[in-house]
Amino acid sequence: GFSGELVNFDRDTGVTGWRLDAAPVIELPLEQPGWFIKPALVLEHTRYQLEDTLPGQPSNPSRTLPIASFDTGMILEKTMTRSGRLIQTIEPRLLYVYVPFRDQTELPVFDTIIPDLNFVQLYRKNRFLGVDRIGDTSHISVGITSRILDINTGEELVSATIGQARGLVDQLVT
């Protein structure tokens, strides 16, 4: 697969310019009813063409990073009522992500933020939102989700998730 974007950041003050981000991905998803395994490799390349940089700062910095991940989980379900109308799922999941350190201090920060911790953030491969920063990491995220579903309508009545992300190395990118 491939994802990418080309964006022009134009403002009245500060650094302006173009950002190209290209990320080819090789993923081998193995999926069957009740389980999945998704190993993936991404080569994330970001290049800038900047104007109004500070003296000594490059006008066309770039960064290339390999990102390796292994995502696996199961979806177990059971009937909760005699009529079979309600089912409960139990969904354990494990994600391992490795991103090596790259010095990104010469790259501008146009639209990258650190999001609040939530369910989606638990299983993200980058701790930042946006591509100006890609966080170095070697971490494991483990969690379990349980849902109660109405089988007739498909409506999710209740959902709860508990999990933890555990870093295996100190993170240097800020």
PDB file of C-alpha atoms in Angstrom:
ATOM      1  CA  GLY A   1       0.000   0.000   0.000  1.00  0.00           C
ATOM      2  CA  PHE A   2       0.900   3.662  -0.056  1.00  0.00           C
ATOM      3  CA  SER A   3      -0.148   6.811   1.732  1.00  0.00           C
ATOM      4  CA  GLY A   4       1.090  10.298   1.124  1.00  0.00           C
ATOM      5  CA  GLU A   5       0.343  13.984   1.151  1.00  0.00           C
ATOM      6  CA  LEU A   6       1.617  17.217  -0.320  1.00  0.00           C
ATOM      7  CA  VAL A   7       0.794  20.325   1.729  1.00  0.00           C
ATOM      8  CA  ASN A   8       1.637  24.017   1.390  1.00  0.00           C
ATOM      9  CA  PHE A   9       1.862  25.889   4.709  1.00  0.00           C
ATOM     10  CA  ASP A  10       1.414  29.627   4.132  1.00  0.00           C
ATOM     11  CA  ARG A  11       1.168  32.152   6.927  1.00  0.00           C
ATOM     12  CA  ASP A  12       2.080  35.778   7.619  1.00  0.00           C
ATOM     13  CA  THR A  13       5.007  35.154   9.980  1.00  0.00           C
ATOM     14  CA  GLY A  14       7.527  32.403  10.561  1.00  0.00           C
ATOM     15  CA  VAL A  15       8.659  29.557   8.365  1.00  0.00           C
ATOM     16  CA  THR A  16       6.440  28.684   5.407  1.00  0.00           C
ATOM     17  CA  GLY A  17       6.743  26.102   2.683  1.00  0.00           C
ATOM     18  CA  TRP A  18       5.837  22.772   1.212  1.00  0.00           C
ATOM     19  CA  ARG A  19       5.875  19.356   2.890  1.00  0.00           C
ATOM     20  CA  LEU A  20       5.815  16.072   0.981  1.00  0.00           C
ATOM     21  CA  ASP A  21       5.211  12.920   2.987  1.00  0.00           C
ATOM     22  CA  ALA A  22       5.294   9.517   1.293  1.00  0.00           C
ATOM     23  CA  ALA A  23       4.887   6.213   3.104  1.00  0.00           C
ATOM     24  CA  PRO A  24       4.955   2.960   1.148  1.00  0.00           C
ATOM     25  CA  VAL A  25       3.894   0.000   3.285  1.00  0.00           C
ATOM     26  CA  ILE A  26       4.283  -3.738   3.039  1.00  0.00           C
ATOM     27  CA  GLU A  27       1.728  -5.543   5.170  1.00  0.00           C
ATOM     28  CA  LEU A  28       0.882  -9.222   5.344  1.00  0.00           C
ATOM     29  CA  PRO A  29      -2.492  -9.434   7.094  1.00  0.00           C
ATOM     30  CA  LEU A  30      -3.541 -12.924   8.118  1.00  0.00           C
ATOM     31  CA  GLU A  31      -7.187 -12.914   9.165  1.00  0.00           C
ATOM     32  CA  GLN A  32      -9.710 -15.575   9.993  1.00  0.00           C
ATOM     33  CA  PRO A  33     -13.009 -15.356  11.853  1.00  0.00           C
ATOM     34  CA  GLY A  34     -12.050 -14.654  15.453  1.00  0.00           C
ATOM     35  CA  TRP A  35      -8.384 -13.628  15.043  1.00  0.00           C
ATOM     36  CA  PHE A  36      -5.907 -11.536  13.090  1.00  0.00           C
ATOM     37  CA  ILE A  37      -2.145 -11.072  12.700  1.00  0.00           C
ATOM     38  CA  LYS A  38      -0.810  -8.012  10.849  1.00  0.00           C
ATOM     39  CA  PRO A  39       2.954  -7.637  10.512  1.00  0.00           C
ATOM     40  CA  ALA A  40       3.928  -4.461   8.625  1.00  0.00           C
ATOM     41  CA  LEU A  41       6.926  -2.469   7.409  1.00  0.00           C
ATOM     42  CA  VAL A  42       6.640   1.207   6.427  1.00  0.00           C
ATOM     43  CA  LEU A  43       9.302   3.490   4.960  1.00  0.00           C
ATOM     44  CA  GLU A  44       8.184   7.012   5.915  1.00  0.00           C
ATOM     45  CA  HIS A  45       9.902   9.765   3.910  1.00  0.00           C
ATOM     46  CA  THR A  46       9.226  13.446   4.561  1.00  0.00           C
ATOM     47  CA  ARG A  47      10.808  16.324   2.615  1.00  0.00           C
ATOM     48  CA  TYR A  48      10.351  20.083   3.016  1.00  0.00           C
ATOM     49  CA  GLN A  49      10.902  23.064   0.735  1.00  0.00           C
ATOM     50  CA  LEU A  50      10.974  26.015   3.136  1.00  0.00           C
ATOM     51  CA  GLU A  51      11.095  29.802   2.978  1.00  0.00           C
ATOM     52  CA  ASP A  52      11.823  32.353   5.709  1.00  0.00           C
ATOM     53  CA  THR A  53      14.053  29.960   7.662  1.00  0.00           C
ATOM     54  CA  LEU A  54      16.398  31.233  10.353  1.00  0.00           C
ATOM     55  CA  PRO A  55      20.041  31.835   9.366  1.00  0.00           C
ATOM     56  CA  GLY A  56      21.923  28.539   9.331  1.00  0.00           C
ATOM     57  CA  GLN A  57      18.747  26.445   9.062  1.00  0.00           C
ATOM     58  CA  PRO A  58      18.337  24.294   5.926  1.00  0.00           C
ATOM     59  CA  SER A  59      15.674  25.216   3.395  1.00  0.00           C
ATOM     60  CA  ASN A  60      15.067  21.628   2.252  1.00  0.00           C
ATOM     61  CA  PRO A  61      15.443  19.229   5.208  1.00  0.00           C
ATOM     62  CA  SER A  62      14.213  15.647   4.979  1.00  0.00           C
ATOM     63  CA  ARG A  63      13.785  12.542   7.091  1.00  0.00           C
ATOM     64  CA  THR A  64      13.453   8.858   6.200  1.00  0.00           C
ATOM     65  CA  LEU A  65      12.391   6.324   8.816  1.00  0.00           C
ATOM     66  CA  PRO A  66      11.591   2.621   8.752  1.00  0.00           C
ATOM     67  CA  ILE A  67       8.660   1.628  10.968  1.00  0.00           C
ATOM     68  CA  ALA A  68       8.096  -2.012  11.900  1.00  0.00           C
ATOM     69  CA  SER A  69       4.987  -3.276  13.644  1.00  0.00           C
ATOM     70  CA  PHE A  70       3.287  -6.489  14.647  1.00  0.00           C
ATOM     71  CA  ASP A  71      -0.416  -6.262  15.514  1.00  0.00           C
ATOM     72  CA  THR A  72      -2.415  -9.282  16.665  1.00  0.00           C
ATOM     73  CA  GLY A  73      -5.702  -9.916  18.380  1.00  0.00           C
ATOM     74  CA  MET A  74      -8.716 -12.116  18.843  1.00  0.00           C
ATOM     75  CA  ILE A  75     -12.474 -11.562  18.896  1.00  0.00           C
ATOM     76  CA  LEU A  76     -14.291 -14.015  21.136  1.00  0.00           C
ATOM     77  CA  GLU A  77     -18.055 -13.833  21.541  1.00  0.00           C
ATOM     78  CA  LYS A  78     -20.795 -15.487  23.533  1.00  0.00           C
ATOM     79  CA  THR A  79     -24.570 -15.247  23.628  1.00  0.00           C
ATOM     80  CA  MET A  80     -25.840 -13.433  26.708  1.00  0.00           C
ATOM     81  CA  THR A  81     -29.573 -14.201  26.538  1.00  0.00           C
ATOM     82  CA  ARG A  82     -31.646 -17.271  25.731  1.00  0.00           C
ATOM     83  CA  SER A  83     -33.184 -15.469  22.772  1.00  0.00           C
ATOM     84  CA  GLY A  84     -29.716 -14.873  21.354  1.00  0.00           C
ATOM     85  CA  ARG A  85     -30.494 -11.179  20.942  1.00  0.00           C
ATOM     86  CA  LEU A  86     -27.457  -9.930  22.901  1.00  0.00           C
ATOM     87  CA  ILE A  87     -23.886 -11.054  22.465  1.00  0.00           C
ATOM     88  CA  GLN A  88     -20.783 -10.093  24.405  1.00  0.00           C
ATOM     89  CA  THR A  89     -17.350  -9.923  22.827  1.00  0.00           C
ATOM     90  CA  ILE A  90     -13.983 -10.144  24.507  1.00  0.00           C
ATOM     91  CA  GLU A  91     -11.210  -8.781  22.303  1.00  0.00           C
ATOM     92  CA  PRO A  92      -7.620  -9.100  23.538  1.00  0.00           C
ATOM     93  CA  ARG A  93      -5.042  -7.256  21.405  1.00  0.00           C
ATOM     94  CA  LEU A  94      -1.264  -6.807  21.330  1.00  0.00           C
ATOM     95  CA  LEU A  95       0.724  -4.304  19.242  1.00  0.00           C
ATOM     96  CA  TYR A  96       4.514  -4.046  19.047  1.00  0.00           C
ATOM     97  CA  VAL A  97       6.067  -1.038  17.262  1.00  0.00           C
ATOM     98  CA  TYR A  98       9.711  -0.229  16.527  1.00  0.00           C
ATOM     99  CA  VAL A  99      10.825   3.157  15.165  1.00  0.00           C
ATOM    100  CA  PRO A 100      14.546   4.070  15.324  1.00  0.00           C
ATOM    101  CA  PHE A 101      15.705   7.505  16.502  1.00  0.00           C
ATOM    102  CA  ARG A 102      16.311  10.213  13.893  1.00  0.00           C
ATOM    103  CA  ASP A 103      17.280  13.774  14.827  1.00  0.00           C
ATOM    104  CA  GLN A 104      14.312  15.911  13.708  1.00  0.00           C
ATOM    105  CA  THR A 105      15.315  19.247  15.256  1.00  0.00           C
ATOM    106  CA  GLU A 106      15.879  20.834  11.819  1.00  0.00           C
ATOM    107  CA  LEU A 107      12.331  20.002  10.721  1.00  0.00           C
ATOM    108  CA  PRO A 108       9.599  22.604  11.277  1.00  0.00           C
ATOM    109  CA  VAL A 109       6.471  21.799  13.274  1.00  0.00           C
ATOM    110  CA  PHE A 110       3.528  22.929  11.146  1.00  0.00           C
ATOM    111  CA  ASP A 111       0.643  20.774  12.323  1.00  0.00           C
ATOM    112  CA  THR A 112       1.913  18.108  14.721  1.00  0.00           C
ATOM    113  CA  ILE A 113       0.546  17.759  18.258  1.00  0.00           C
ATOM    114  CA  ILE A 114       0.714  15.357  21.176  1.00  0.00           C
ATOM    115  CA  PRO A 115      -2.829  13.988  21.612  1.00  0.00           C
ATOM    116  CA  ASP A 116      -4.557  13.052  24.842  1.00  0.00           C
ATOM    117  CA  LEU A 117      -4.275   9.392  25.791  1.00  0.00           C
ATOM    118  CA  ASN A 118      -7.367   7.477  24.698  1.00  0.00           C
ATOM    119  CA  PHE A 119      -8.374   4.135  23.198  1.00  0.00           C
ATOM    120  CA  VAL A 120      -7.212   5.104  19.694  1.00  0.00           C
ATOM    121  CA  GLN A 121      -3.867   6.374  21.006  1.00  0.00           C
ATOM    122  CA  LEU A 122      -3.255   3.035  22.754  1.00  0.00           C
ATOM    123  CA  TYR A 123      -2.836   1.303  19.378  1.00  0.00           C
ATOM    124  CA  ARG A 124      -1.213   4.101  17.324  1.00  0.00           C
ATOM    125  CA  LYS A 125       2.212   3.572  15.782  1.00  0.00           C
ATOM    126  CA  ASN A 126       3.253   7.222  16.237  1.00  0.00           C
ATOM    127  CA  ARG A 127       2.769   9.025  19.562  1.00  0.00           C
ATOM    128  CA  PHE A 128       2.359  12.319  17.666  1.00  0.00           C
ATOM    129  CA  LEU A 129      -0.551  13.372  15.431  1.00  0.00           C
ATOM    130  CA  GLY A 130       0.818  14.804  12.196  1.00  0.00           C
ATOM    131  CA  VAL A 131       3.969  13.918  10.284  1.00  0.00           C
ATOM    132  CA  ASP A 132       6.347  16.709  11.329  1.00  0.00           C
ATOM    133  CA  ARG A 133       7.495  14.458  14.171  1.00  0.00           C
ATOM    134  CA  ILE A 134       7.692  10.690  14.196  1.00  0.00           C
ATOM    135  CA  GLY A 135       8.439   9.381  17.656  1.00  0.00           C
ATOM    136  CA  ASP A 136      11.280   6.941  18.154  1.00  0.00           C
ATOM    137  CA  THR A 137      10.029   3.951  20.066  1.00  0.00           C
ATOM    138  CA  SER A 138      10.171   0.326  20.914  1.00  0.00           C
ATOM    139  CA  HIS A 139       6.930  -0.332  22.734  1.00  0.00           C
ATOM    140  CA  ILE A 140       4.259  -2.903  23.373  1.00  0.00           C
ATOM    141  CA  SER A 141       0.578  -2.037  23.770  1.00  0.00           C
ATOM    142  CA  VAL A 142      -1.637  -4.643  25.394  1.00  0.00           C
ATOM    143  CA  GLY A 143      -5.347  -4.250  25.905  1.00  0.00           C
ATOM    144  CA  ILE A 144      -8.688  -5.930  26.105  1.00  0.00           C
ATOM    145  CA  THR A 145     -12.026  -4.620  24.895  1.00  0.00           C
ATOM    146  CA  SER A 146     -15.449  -5.993  25.736  1.00  0.00           C
ATOM    147  CA  ARG A 147     -18.642  -5.059  23.922  1.00  0.00           C
ATOM    148  CA  ILE A 148     -22.317  -5.897  24.281  1.00  0.00           C
ATOM    149  CA  LEU A 149     -24.095  -5.909  20.933  1.00  0.00           C
ATOM    150  CA  ASP A 150     -27.716  -6.238  19.835  1.00  0.00           C
ATOM    151  CA  ILE A 151     -27.480  -8.909  17.154  1.00  0.00           C
ATOM    152  CA  ASN A 152     -30.746  -7.851  15.487  1.00  0.00           C
ATOM    153  CA  THR A 153     -29.729  -4.231  14.890  1.00  0.00           C
ATOM    154  CA  GLY A 154     -25.924  -4.413  15.140  1.00  0.00           C
ATOM    155  CA  GLU A 155     -26.074  -1.625  17.713  1.00  0.00           C
ATOM    156  CA  GLU A 156     -23.251  -1.481  20.237  1.00  0.00           C
ATOM    157  CA  LEU A 157     -24.928  -1.071  23.633  1.00  0.00           C
ATOM    158  CA  VAL A 158     -21.835  -1.018  25.876  1.00  0.00           C
ATOM    159  CA  SER A 159     -18.100  -0.911  25.213  1.00  0.00           C
ATOM    160  CA  ALA A 160     -15.179  -0.873  27.637  1.00  0.00           C
ATOM    161  CA  THR A 161     -11.425  -1.053  27.086  1.00  0.00           C
ATOM    162  CA  ILE A 162      -8.523  -1.380  29.467  1.00  0.00           C
ATOM    163  CA  GLY A 163      -4.927  -1.418  28.335  1.00  0.00           C
ATOM    164  CA  GLN A 164      -1.384  -0.269  28.797  1.00  0.00           C
ATOM    165  CA  ALA A 165       1.433   0.854  26.528  1.00  0.00           C
ATOM    166  CA  ARG A 166       4.868  -0.036  27.847  1.00  0.00           C
ATOM    167  CA  GLY A 167       7.957   1.641  26.407  1.00  0.00           C
ATOM    168  CA  LEU A 168      11.065  -0.544  26.175  1.00  0.00           C
ATOM    169  CA  VAL A 169      13.530   2.315  25.486  1.00  0.00           C
ATOM    170  CA  ASP A 170      13.812   5.975  26.407  1.00  0.00           C
ATOM    171  CA  GLN A 171      12.180   8.222  23.811  1.00  0.00           C
ATOM    172  CA  LEU A 172      14.368  11.050  22.474  1.00  0.00           C
ATOM    173  CA  VAL A 173      12.219  12.813  19.846  1.00  0.00           C
ATOM    174  CA  THR A 174      10.320  15.803  21.244  1.00  0.00           C
TER     175      THR A 174
END
